[in-house]
Amino acid sequence: MAKRTIMAAGNWKMNKTPTEAVEFINGLKDIVTGCNSEVVTAVPFVCIPGAVEAAKGSNIKIAAQNVHWEASGAYTGEVSCEMLKDLGVDYVIIGHSERREYFGETNEMINKKARAILDAGMIPIICCGETLTQREQGVTAEHVRYQIKVALLGLSAQEVSELVIAYEPIWAIGTGKTATDEQAEEVCAIIRQLIAELYDNDVAEKTRILYGGSVNAGNAKALFSMPNIDGGLVGGASLKIDAFEKIVKHDQ
Ligand code: PGA
């Protein structure tokens, strides 16, 4: 079985203007040329055109941080998959805990978004993860399995083998409190096991599962070396070129 390519995906959240985004991509692209990781930057919607243009000819792929599942219509303030695809977007993050918490995104909505993203020829990065209370109650595995099982409803084996899942314990996001390598590996292994149950081992071996939550230049190497962790979804540390470069080049 071919080894899964490690992905270093930056999630800028609501940071950087379109001008700053272009400067950042221009500064990053030469230094990540030829690296072993797949480099993805998830930028705010308004930064996408400039970021795609700046990333042309480089190995940086551009992601969106959200999308609506309907093709078009009366959904004021929303953006469709066709719009993102037309701009040259490759990946779309869905189900981030901040969207679940502040914007009421449910597992059912995430499932509809995944369907629409795949139909448009892009790849979803599906986020999941437990709260601190859920971890303390010992229901992390059940919670994450439920989130992912619903998110994947109706998707084919081929589709699931190509998409990306990001395990992000909510207590580790933006807190500087990273999950230990073992904690992160344990849940990523549970997710891979679930995919094997829902599909088969072959699919489970192909799906990329990232860890997210206070990934930084110092802890990326150990986390990404765990057998079931295929890279990271990186928030704060993806906003500075030098920190993100070290994460991308964690193996050098
Ligand atoms: P963080 O964010 O790296 O700042 O913890 C990760 C995320 O929310 O994707």
PDB file of C-alpha atoms and ligand atoms in Angstrom:
ATOM      1  CA  MET A   1       0.000   0.000   0.000  1.00  0.00           C
ATOM      2  CA  ALA A   2       1.392   3.383  -1.004  1.00  0.00           C
ATOM      3  CA  LYS A   3       2.091   5.668   1.908  1.00  0.00           C
ATOM      4  CA  ARG A   4      -0.399   8.505   2.383  1.00  0.00           C
ATOM      5  CA  THR A   5       1.056  11.919   1.578  1.00  0.00           C
ATOM      6  CA  ILE A   6       1.318  14.133   4.651  1.00  0.00           C
ATOM      7  CA  MET A   7      -0.813  17.282   4.406  1.00  0.00           C
ATOM      8  CA  ALA A   8       0.030  20.562   6.113  1.00  0.00           C
ATOM      9  CA  ALA A   9      -3.149  22.622   5.908  1.00  0.00           C
ATOM     10  CA  GLY A  10      -3.265  26.154   7.267  1.00  0.00           C
ATOM     11  CA  ASN A  11      -6.637  27.419   8.454  1.00  0.00           C
ATOM     12  CA  TRP A  12      -6.423  31.189   8.583  1.00  0.00           C
ATOM     13  CA  LYS A  13      -9.943  31.595  10.018  1.00  0.00           C
ATOM     14  CA  MET A  14     -11.009  35.285   9.907  1.00  0.00           C
ATOM     15  CA  ASN A  15      -7.494  36.643   9.450  1.00  0.00           C
ATOM     16  CA  LYS A  16      -5.617  38.534   6.709  1.00  0.00           C
ATOM     17  CA  THR A  17      -6.878  40.917   4.053  1.00  0.00           C
ATOM     18  CA  PRO A  18      -6.738  40.030   0.340  1.00  0.00           C
ATOM     19  CA  THR A  19      -3.545  42.103   0.037  1.00  0.00           C
ATOM     20  CA  GLU A  20      -1.923  40.325   2.991  1.00  0.00           C
ATOM     21  CA  ALA A  21      -2.986  36.959   1.576  1.00  0.00           C
ATOM     22  CA  VAL A  22      -1.191  37.601  -1.722  1.00  0.00           C
ATOM     23  CA  GLU A  23       1.941  38.746   0.143  1.00  0.00           C
ATOM     24  CA  PHE A  24       1.862  35.626   2.292  1.00  0.00           C
ATOM     25  CA  ILE A  25       1.437  33.180  -0.613  1.00  0.00           C
ATOM     26  CA  ASN A  26       4.157  34.956  -2.584  1.00  0.00           C
ATOM     27  CA  GLY A  27       6.464  34.661   0.414  1.00  0.00           C
ATOM     28  CA  LEU A  28       5.639  31.019   1.065  1.00  0.00           C
ATOM     29  CA  LYS A  29       5.614  29.516  -2.406  1.00  0.00           C
ATOM     30  CA  ASP A  30       9.330  29.440  -3.175  1.00  0.00           C
ATOM     31  CA  ILE A  31      10.354  28.104   0.210  1.00  0.00           C
ATOM     32  CA  VAL A  32       7.952  25.162   0.052  1.00  0.00           C
ATOM     33  CA  THR A  33       8.842  24.154  -3.504  1.00  0.00           C
ATOM     34  CA  GLY A  34       9.800  20.504  -3.653  1.00  0.00           C
ATOM     35  CA  CYS A  35       8.812  19.686  -0.068  1.00  0.00           C
ATOM     36  CA  ASN A  36       7.387  16.261   0.714  1.00  0.00           C
ATOM     37  CA  SER A  37       4.134  17.496   2.247  1.00  0.00           C
ATOM     38  CA  GLU A  38       1.052  18.620   0.407  1.00  0.00           C
ATOM     39  CA  VAL A  39       0.639  22.300   1.295  1.00  0.00           C
ATOM     40  CA  VAL A  40      -2.860  23.738   1.623  1.00  0.00           C
ATOM     41  CA  THR A  41      -3.926  27.192   2.767  1.00  0.00           C
ATOM     42  CA  ALA A  42      -7.561  27.797   3.731  1.00  0.00           C
ATOM     43  CA  VAL A  43      -8.181  31.500   3.294  1.00  0.00           C
ATOM     44  CA  PRO A  44     -11.239  33.751   3.810  1.00  0.00           C
ATOM     45  CA  PHE A  45     -13.591  33.833   0.803  1.00  0.00           C
ATOM     46  CA  VAL A  46     -12.528  37.332  -0.276  1.00  0.00           C
ATOM     47  CA  CYS A  47      -8.860  36.283  -0.333  1.00  0.00           C
ATOM     48  CA  ILE A  48      -9.447  33.327  -2.668  1.00  0.00           C
ATOM     49  CA  PRO A  49      -9.013  35.023  -6.093  1.00  0.00           C
ATOM     50  CA  GLY A  50      -5.695  36.642  -5.139  1.00  0.00           C
ATOM     51  CA  ALA A  51      -4.458  33.565  -3.307  1.00  0.00           C
ATOM     52  CA  VAL A  52      -5.225  31.258  -6.255  1.00  0.00           C
ATOM     53  CA  GLU A  53      -3.468  33.649  -8.638  1.00  0.00           C
ATOM     54  CA  ALA A  54      -0.413  33.978  -6.363  1.00  0.00           C
ATOM     55  CA  ALA A  55      -0.232  30.191  -5.885  1.00  0.00           C
ATOM     56  CA  LYS A  56      -0.300  29.428  -9.642  1.00  0.00           C
ATOM     57  CA  GLY A  57       2.597  27.236 -10.701  1.00  0.00           C
ATOM     58  CA  SER A  58       3.523  26.471  -7.077  1.00  0.00           C
ATOM     59  CA  ASN A  59       2.680  23.443  -4.953  1.00  0.00           C
ATOM     60  CA  ILE A  60       0.358  25.426  -2.667  1.00  0.00           C
ATOM     61  CA  LYS A  61      -3.314  24.496  -2.948  1.00  0.00           C
ATOM     62  CA  ILE A  62      -6.047  26.875  -1.879  1.00  0.00           C
ATOM     63  CA  ALA A  63      -8.955  25.858   0.334  1.00  0.00           C
ATOM     64  CA  ALA A  64     -12.146  27.609   1.408  1.00  0.00           C
ATOM     65  CA  GLN A  65     -13.298  27.498   5.034  1.00  0.00           C
ATOM     66  CA  ASN A  66     -17.001  26.911   4.371  1.00  0.00           C
ATOM     67  CA  VAL A  67     -19.574  26.555   1.593  1.00  0.00           C
ATOM     68  CA  HIS A  68     -23.339  26.206   1.166  1.00  0.00           C
ATOM     69  CA  TRP A  69     -24.709  22.890  -0.092  1.00  0.00           C
ATOM     70  CA  GLU A  70     -27.320  24.336  -2.477  1.00  0.00           C
ATOM     71  CA  ALA A  71     -26.265  25.109  -6.042  1.00  0.00           C
ATOM     72  CA  SER A  72     -27.814  28.586  -6.098  1.00  0.00           C
ATOM     73  CA  GLY A  73     -30.810  30.541  -4.848  1.00  0.00           C
ATOM     74  CA  ALA A  74     -32.121  32.813  -2.129  1.00  0.00           C
ATOM     75  CA  TYR A  75     -29.448  32.245   0.554  1.00  0.00           C
ATOM     76  CA  THR A  76     -28.246  35.745   1.362  1.00  0.00           C
ATOM     77  CA  GLY A  77     -24.587  35.847   2.331  1.00  0.00           C
ATOM     78  CA  GLU A  78     -23.808  32.294   1.231  1.00  0.00           C
ATOM     79  CA  VAL A  79     -21.349  30.948  -1.343  1.00  0.00           C
ATOM     80  CA  SER A  80     -21.867  27.889  -3.561  1.00  0.00           C
ATOM     81  CA  CYS A  81     -19.525  25.096  -4.590  1.00  0.00           C
ATOM     82  CA  GLU A  82     -19.716  26.151  -8.224  1.00  0.00           C
ATOM     83  CA  MET A  83     -18.479  29.631  -7.271  1.00  0.00           C
ATOM     84  CA  LEU A  84     -15.505  28.179  -5.391  1.00  0.00           C
ATOM     85  CA  LYS A  85     -14.684  25.675  -8.120  1.00  0.00           C
ATOM     86  CA  ASP A  86     -14.789  28.460 -10.699  1.00  0.00           C
ATOM     87  CA  LEU A  87     -12.142  30.357  -8.701  1.00  0.00           C
ATOM     88  CA  GLY A  88      -9.802  27.361  -8.647  1.00  0.00           C
ATOM     89  CA  VAL A  89     -10.389  26.107  -5.099  1.00  0.00           C
ATOM     90  CA  ASP A  90      -9.242  22.521  -4.439  1.00  0.00           C
ATOM     91  CA  TYR A  91     -10.354  21.838  -0.865  1.00  0.00           C
ATOM     92  CA  VAL A  92     -13.161  23.046   1.408  1.00  0.00           C
ATOM     93  CA  ILE A  93     -13.070  22.771   5.210  1.00  0.00           C
ATOM     94  CA  ILE A  94     -16.471  21.793   6.621  1.00  0.00           C
ATOM     95  CA  GLY A  95     -17.712  21.129  10.123  1.00  0.00           C
ATOM     96  CA  HIS A  96     -15.066  23.129  11.945  1.00  0.00           C
ATOM     97  CA  SER A  97     -16.001  23.326  15.637  1.00  0.00           C
ATOM     98  CA  GLU A  98     -16.197  27.124  15.420  1.00  0.00           C
ATOM     99  CA  ARG A  99     -18.825  26.825  12.679  1.00  0.00           C
ATOM    100  CA  ARG A 100     -20.685  24.183  14.665  1.00  0.00           C
ATOM    101  CA  GLU A 101     -20.621  26.323  17.818  1.00  0.00           C
ATOM    102  CA  TYR A 102     -21.185  29.851  16.470  1.00  0.00           C
ATOM    103  CA  PHE A 103     -23.164  29.174  13.287  1.00  0.00           C
ATOM    104  CA  GLY A 104     -25.209  26.115  14.208  1.00  0.00           C
ATOM    105  CA  GLU A 105     -23.647  23.755  11.705  1.00  0.00           C
ATOM    106  CA  THR A 106     -25.009  20.232  12.249  1.00  0.00           C
ATOM    107  CA  ASN A 107     -23.769  16.817  11.161  1.00  0.00           C
ATOM    108  CA  GLU A 108     -26.616  16.679   8.622  1.00  0.00           C
ATOM    109  CA  MET A 109     -25.551  19.997   7.098  1.00  0.00           C
ATOM    110  CA  ILE A 110     -21.959  18.793   6.966  1.00  0.00           C
ATOM    111  CA  ASN A 111     -23.120  15.661   5.130  1.00  0.00           C
ATOM    112  CA  LYS A 112     -24.968  17.797   2.549  1.00  0.00           C
ATOM    113  CA  LYS A 113     -21.931  20.034   2.151  1.00  0.00           C
ATOM    114  CA  ALA A 114     -19.642  17.025   1.637  1.00  0.00           C
ATOM    115  CA  ARG A 115     -21.971  15.719  -1.109  1.00  0.00           C
ATOM    116  CA  ALA A 116     -22.043  19.109  -2.865  1.00  0.00           C
ATOM    117  CA  ILE A 117     -18.267  19.632  -2.635  1.00  0.00           C
ATOM    118  CA  LEU A 118     -17.552  16.206  -4.140  1.00  0.00           C
ATOM    119  CA  ASP A 119     -20.147  16.734  -6.877  1.00  0.00           C
ATOM    120  CA  ALA A 120     -18.379  19.975  -7.791  1.00  0.00           C
ATOM    121  CA  GLY A 121     -15.039  18.174  -8.132  1.00  0.00           C
ATOM    122  CA  MET A 122     -13.421  19.523  -4.954  1.00  0.00           C
ATOM    123  CA  ILE A 123     -12.318  17.685  -1.812  1.00  0.00           C
ATOM    124  CA  PRO A 124     -13.875  18.192   1.627  1.00  0.00           C
ATOM    125  CA  ILE A 125     -11.770  18.421   4.770  1.00  0.00           C
ATOM    126  CA  ILE A 126     -14.286  17.216   7.356  1.00  0.00           C
ATOM    127  CA  CYS A 127     -13.621  18.315  10.933  1.00  0.00           C
ATOM    128  CA  CYS A 128     -14.688  16.472  14.060  1.00  0.00           C
ATOM    129  CA  GLY A 129     -13.715  16.479  17.715  1.00  0.00           C
ATOM    130  CA  GLU A 130     -14.929  16.375  21.284  1.00  0.00           C
ATOM    131  CA  THR A 131     -15.300  19.023  23.981  1.00  0.00           C
ATOM    132  CA  LEU A 132     -13.339  18.810  27.211  1.00  0.00           C
ATOM    133  CA  THR A 133     -16.500  17.660  29.009  1.00  0.00           C
ATOM    134  CA  GLN A 134     -17.016  14.848  26.518  1.00  0.00           C
ATOM    135  CA  ARG A 135     -13.396  13.739  26.956  1.00  0.00           C
ATOM    136  CA  GLU A 136     -13.794  13.761  30.725  1.00  0.00           C
ATOM    137  CA  GLN A 137     -17.055  11.802  30.422  1.00  0.00           C
ATOM    138  CA  GLY A 138     -15.244   9.161  28.361  1.00  0.00           C
ATOM    139  CA  VAL A 139     -17.469   9.577  25.300  1.00  0.00           C
ATOM    140  CA  THR A 140     -14.856  10.882  22.830  1.00  0.00           C
ATOM    141  CA  ALA A 141     -14.906   7.775  20.648  1.00  0.00           C
ATOM    142  CA  GLU A 142     -18.716   7.611  20.475  1.00  0.00           C
ATOM    143  CA  HIS A 143     -18.992  11.328  19.740  1.00  0.00           C
ATOM    144  CA  VAL A 144     -16.387  11.382  16.964  1.00  0.00           C
ATOM    145  CA  ARG A 145     -17.691   8.160  15.415  1.00  0.00           C
ATOM    146  CA  TYR A 146     -21.200   9.649  15.342  1.00  0.00           C
ATOM    147  CA  GLN A 147     -19.985  12.900  13.752  1.00  0.00           C
ATOM    148  CA  ILE A 148     -18.060  11.094  11.037  1.00  0.00           C
ATOM    149  CA  LYS A 149     -20.668   8.412  10.402  1.00  0.00           C
ATOM    150  CA  VAL A 150     -23.325  11.049   9.669  1.00  0.00           C
ATOM    151  CA  ALA A 151     -20.915  13.250   7.667  1.00  0.00           C
ATOM    152  CA  LEU A 152     -20.121  10.326   5.358  1.00  0.00           C
ATOM    153  CA  LEU A 153     -23.703   9.092   4.805  1.00  0.00           C
ATOM    154  CA  GLY A 154     -24.281   8.236   1.147  1.00  0.00           C
ATOM    155  CA  LEU A 155     -20.675   8.814   0.044  1.00  0.00           C
ATOM    156  CA  SER A 156     -19.059   6.132  -2.107  1.00  0.00           C
ATOM    157  CA  ALA A 157     -15.935   4.181  -1.205  1.00  0.00           C
ATOM    158  CA  GLN A 158     -14.014   6.013  -3.911  1.00  0.00           C
ATOM    159  CA  GLU A 159     -15.106   9.396  -2.550  1.00  0.00           C
ATOM    160  CA  VAL A 160     -14.195   8.537   1.025  1.00  0.00           C
ATOM    161  CA  SER A 161     -10.779   7.262  -0.042  1.00  0.00           C
ATOM    162  CA  GLU A 162     -10.029  10.699  -1.524  1.00  0.00           C
ATOM    163  CA  LEU A 163     -11.367  13.005   1.157  1.00  0.00           C
ATOM    164  CA  VAL A 164      -9.662  14.333   4.265  1.00  0.00           C
ATOM    165  CA  ILE A 165     -10.820  14.141   7.886  1.00  0.00           C
ATOM    166  CA  ALA A 166      -9.421  16.440  10.566  1.00  0.00           C
ATOM    167  CA  TYR A 167      -9.636  15.335  14.182  1.00  0.00           C
ATOM    168  CA  GLU A 168      -9.593  18.500  16.270  1.00  0.00           C
ATOM    169  CA  PRO A 169     -10.309  18.150  19.990  1.00  0.00           C
ATOM    170  CA  ILE A 170     -12.070  21.412  20.854  1.00  0.00           C
ATOM    171  CA  TRP A 171     -10.109  21.818  24.095  1.00  0.00           C
ATOM    172  CA  ALA A 172      -6.892  21.927  22.058  1.00  0.00           C
ATOM    173  CA  ILE A 173      -7.963  24.543  19.487  1.00  0.00           C
ATOM    174  CA  GLY A 174      -6.313  27.911  19.989  1.00  0.00           C
ATOM    175  CA  THR A 175      -5.507  27.053  23.589  1.00  0.00           C
ATOM    176  CA  GLY A 176      -1.849  26.096  23.242  1.00  0.00           C
ATOM    177  CA  LYS A 177      -2.883  22.821  24.892  1.00  0.00           C
ATOM    178  CA  THR A 178      -2.009  20.230  22.264  1.00  0.00           C
ATOM    179  CA  ALA A 179      -3.300  16.679  22.563  1.00  0.00           C
ATOM    180  CA  THR A 180      -0.450  14.306  23.314  1.00  0.00           C
ATOM    181  CA  ASP A 181       0.804  12.277  20.364  1.00  0.00           C
ATOM    182  CA  GLU A 182      -0.891   9.226  21.902  1.00  0.00           C
ATOM    183  CA  GLN A 183      -4.240  10.971  22.486  1.00  0.00           C
ATOM    184  CA  ALA A 184      -4.278  12.273  18.909  1.00  0.00           C
ATOM    185  CA  GLU A 185      -3.184   8.915  17.475  1.00  0.00           C
ATOM    186  CA  GLU A 186      -5.807   7.024  19.478  1.00  0.00           C
ATOM    187  CA  VAL A 187      -8.727   9.004  18.034  1.00  0.00           C
ATOM    188  CA  CYS A 188      -7.303   9.100  14.488  1.00  0.00           C
ATOM    189  CA  ALA A 189      -7.009   5.288  14.694  1.00  0.00           C
ATOM    190  CA  ILE A 190     -10.647   5.083  15.869  1.00  0.00           C
ATOM    191  CA  ILE A 191     -11.720   7.131  12.837  1.00  0.00           C
ATOM    192  CA  ARG A 192      -9.729   4.904  10.493  1.00  0.00           C
ATOM    193  CA  GLN A 193     -11.284   1.842  12.098  1.00  0.00           C
ATOM    194  CA  LEU A 194     -14.745   3.342  11.568  1.00  0.00           C
ATOM    195  CA  ILE A 195     -14.014   3.851   7.865  1.00  0.00           C
ATOM    196  CA  ALA A 196     -12.874   0.221   7.635  1.00  0.00           C
ATOM    197  CA  GLU A 197     -16.187  -0.844   9.219  1.00  0.00           C
ATOM    198  CA  LEU A 198     -18.298   1.398   6.973  1.00  0.00           C
ATOM    199  CA  TYR A 199     -16.328   0.637   3.792  1.00  0.00           C
ATOM    200  CA  ASP A 200     -13.280  -1.634   3.891  1.00  0.00           C
ATOM    201  CA  ASN A 201      -9.614  -1.680   4.876  1.00  0.00           C
ATOM    202  CA  ASP A 202      -8.476  -0.498   1.494  1.00  0.00           C
ATOM    203  CA  VAL A 203     -10.564   2.680   1.740  1.00  0.00           C
ATOM    204  CA  ALA A 204      -9.496   3.212   5.365  1.00  0.00           C
ATOM    205  CA  GLU A 205      -5.836   2.968   4.374  1.00  0.00           C
ATOM    206  CA  LYS A 206      -6.267   5.669   1.741  1.00  0.00           C
ATOM    207  CA  THR A 207      -8.292   8.309   3.625  1.00  0.00           C
ATOM    208  CA  ARG A 208      -6.120  11.020   5.080  1.00  0.00           C
ATOM    209  CA  ILE A 209      -6.755  11.861   8.720  1.00  0.00           C
ATOM    210  CA  LEU A 210      -5.201  15.041  10.095  1.00  0.00           C
ATOM    211  CA  TYR A 211      -4.785  16.203  13.665  1.00  0.00           C
ATOM    212  CA  GLY A 212      -5.607  19.812  14.569  1.00  0.00           C
ATOM    213  CA  GLY A 213      -5.372  21.794  17.791  1.00  0.00           C
ATOM    214  CA  SER A 214      -2.343  23.917  18.680  1.00  0.00           C
ATOM    215  CA  VAL A 215      -0.057  22.252  16.134  1.00  0.00           C
ATOM    216  CA  ASN A 216       3.185  24.238  16.012  1.00  0.00           C
ATOM    217  CA  ALA A 217       6.742  24.073  14.695  1.00  0.00           C
ATOM    218  CA  GLY A 218       7.845  22.187  17.800  1.00  0.00           C
ATOM    219  CA  ASN A 219       5.243  19.420  17.940  1.00  0.00           C
ATOM    220  CA  ALA A 220       4.415  18.782  14.266  1.00  0.00           C
ATOM    221  CA  LYS A 221       7.134  16.226  13.634  1.00  0.00           C
ATOM    222  CA  ALA A 222       6.154  13.918  16.493  1.00  0.00           C
ATOM    223  CA  LEU A 223       2.417  14.192  15.761  1.00  0.00           C
ATOM    224  CA  PHE A 224       2.797  13.626  12.010  1.00  0.00           C
ATOM    225  CA  SER A 225       5.022  10.595  12.666  1.00  0.00           C
ATOM    226  CA  MET A 226       2.212   8.706  14.386  1.00  0.00           C
ATOM    227  CA  PRO A 227       0.934   5.839  12.204  1.00  0.00           C
ATOM    228  CA  ASN A 228      -2.630   7.124  11.798  1.00  0.00           C
ATOM    229  CA  ILE A 229      -1.917  10.876  11.649  1.00  0.00           C
ATOM    230  CA  ASP A 230      -1.395  12.128   8.111  1.00  0.00           C
ATOM    231  CA  GLY A 231      -0.604  15.755   8.830  1.00  0.00           C
ATOM    232  CA  GLY A 232      -2.219  18.709  10.496  1.00  0.00           C
ATOM    233  CA  LEU A 233      -4.891  21.364  10.266  1.00  0.00           C
ATOM    234  CA  VAL A 234      -3.087  24.361  11.666  1.00  0.00           C
ATOM    235  CA  GLY A 235      -4.684  27.587  12.877  1.00  0.00           C
ATOM    236  CA  GLY A 236      -2.546  30.121  14.738  1.00  0.00           C
ATOM    237  CA  ALA A 237       0.813  28.768  13.563  1.00  0.00           C
ATOM    238  CA  SER A 238      -0.236  28.984   9.899  1.00  0.00           C
ATOM    239  CA  LEU A 239      -0.453  32.789  10.020  1.00  0.00           C
ATOM    240  CA  LYS A 240       3.324  33.328  10.126  1.00  0.00           C
ATOM    241  CA  ILE A 241       5.433  32.155   7.202  1.00  0.00           C
ATOM    242  CA  ASP A 242       8.386  30.951   9.276  1.00  0.00           C
ATOM    243  CA  ALA A 243       6.239  28.914  11.683  1.00  0.00           C
ATOM    244  CA  PHE A 244       4.153  27.378   8.888  1.00  0.00           C
ATOM    245  CA  GLU A 245       7.303  26.625   6.857  1.00  0.00           C
ATOM    246  CA  LYS A 246       8.701  24.622   9.773  1.00  0.00           C
ATOM    247  CA  ILE A 247       5.467  22.632   9.992  1.00  0.00           C
ATOM    248  CA  VAL A 248       5.455  21.967   6.247  1.00  0.00           C
ATOM    249  CA  LYS A 249       9.120  20.901   6.451  1.00  0.00           C
ATOM    250  CA  HIS A 250       8.738  18.975   9.714  1.00  0.00           C
ATOM    251  CA  ASP A 251      10.610  16.032   8.151  1.00  0.00           C
ATOM    252  CA  GLN A 252      13.684  17.966   7.014  1.00  0.00           C
TER     253      GLN A 252
HETATM  254  P1  PGA B   1      -5.065  26.179  16.275  1.00  0.00           P
HETATM  255  O1  PGA B   1      -6.386  25.983  15.377  1.00  0.00           O
HETATM  256  O2  PGA B   1      -3.935  25.545  15.512  1.00  0.00           O
HETATM  257  O3  PGA B   1      -4.908  27.676  16.399  1.00  0.00           O
HETATM  258  O4  PGA B   1      -5.309  25.501  17.570  1.00  0.00           O
HETATM  259  C1  PGA B   1      -6.622  24.781  14.700  1.00  0.00           C
HETATM  260  C2  PGA B   1      -7.946  24.833  13.979  1.00  0.00           C
HETATM  261  O5  PGA B   1      -8.918  25.369  14.545  1.00  0.00           O
HETATM  262  O6  PGA B   1      -8.062  24.361  12.832  1.00  0.00           O
END
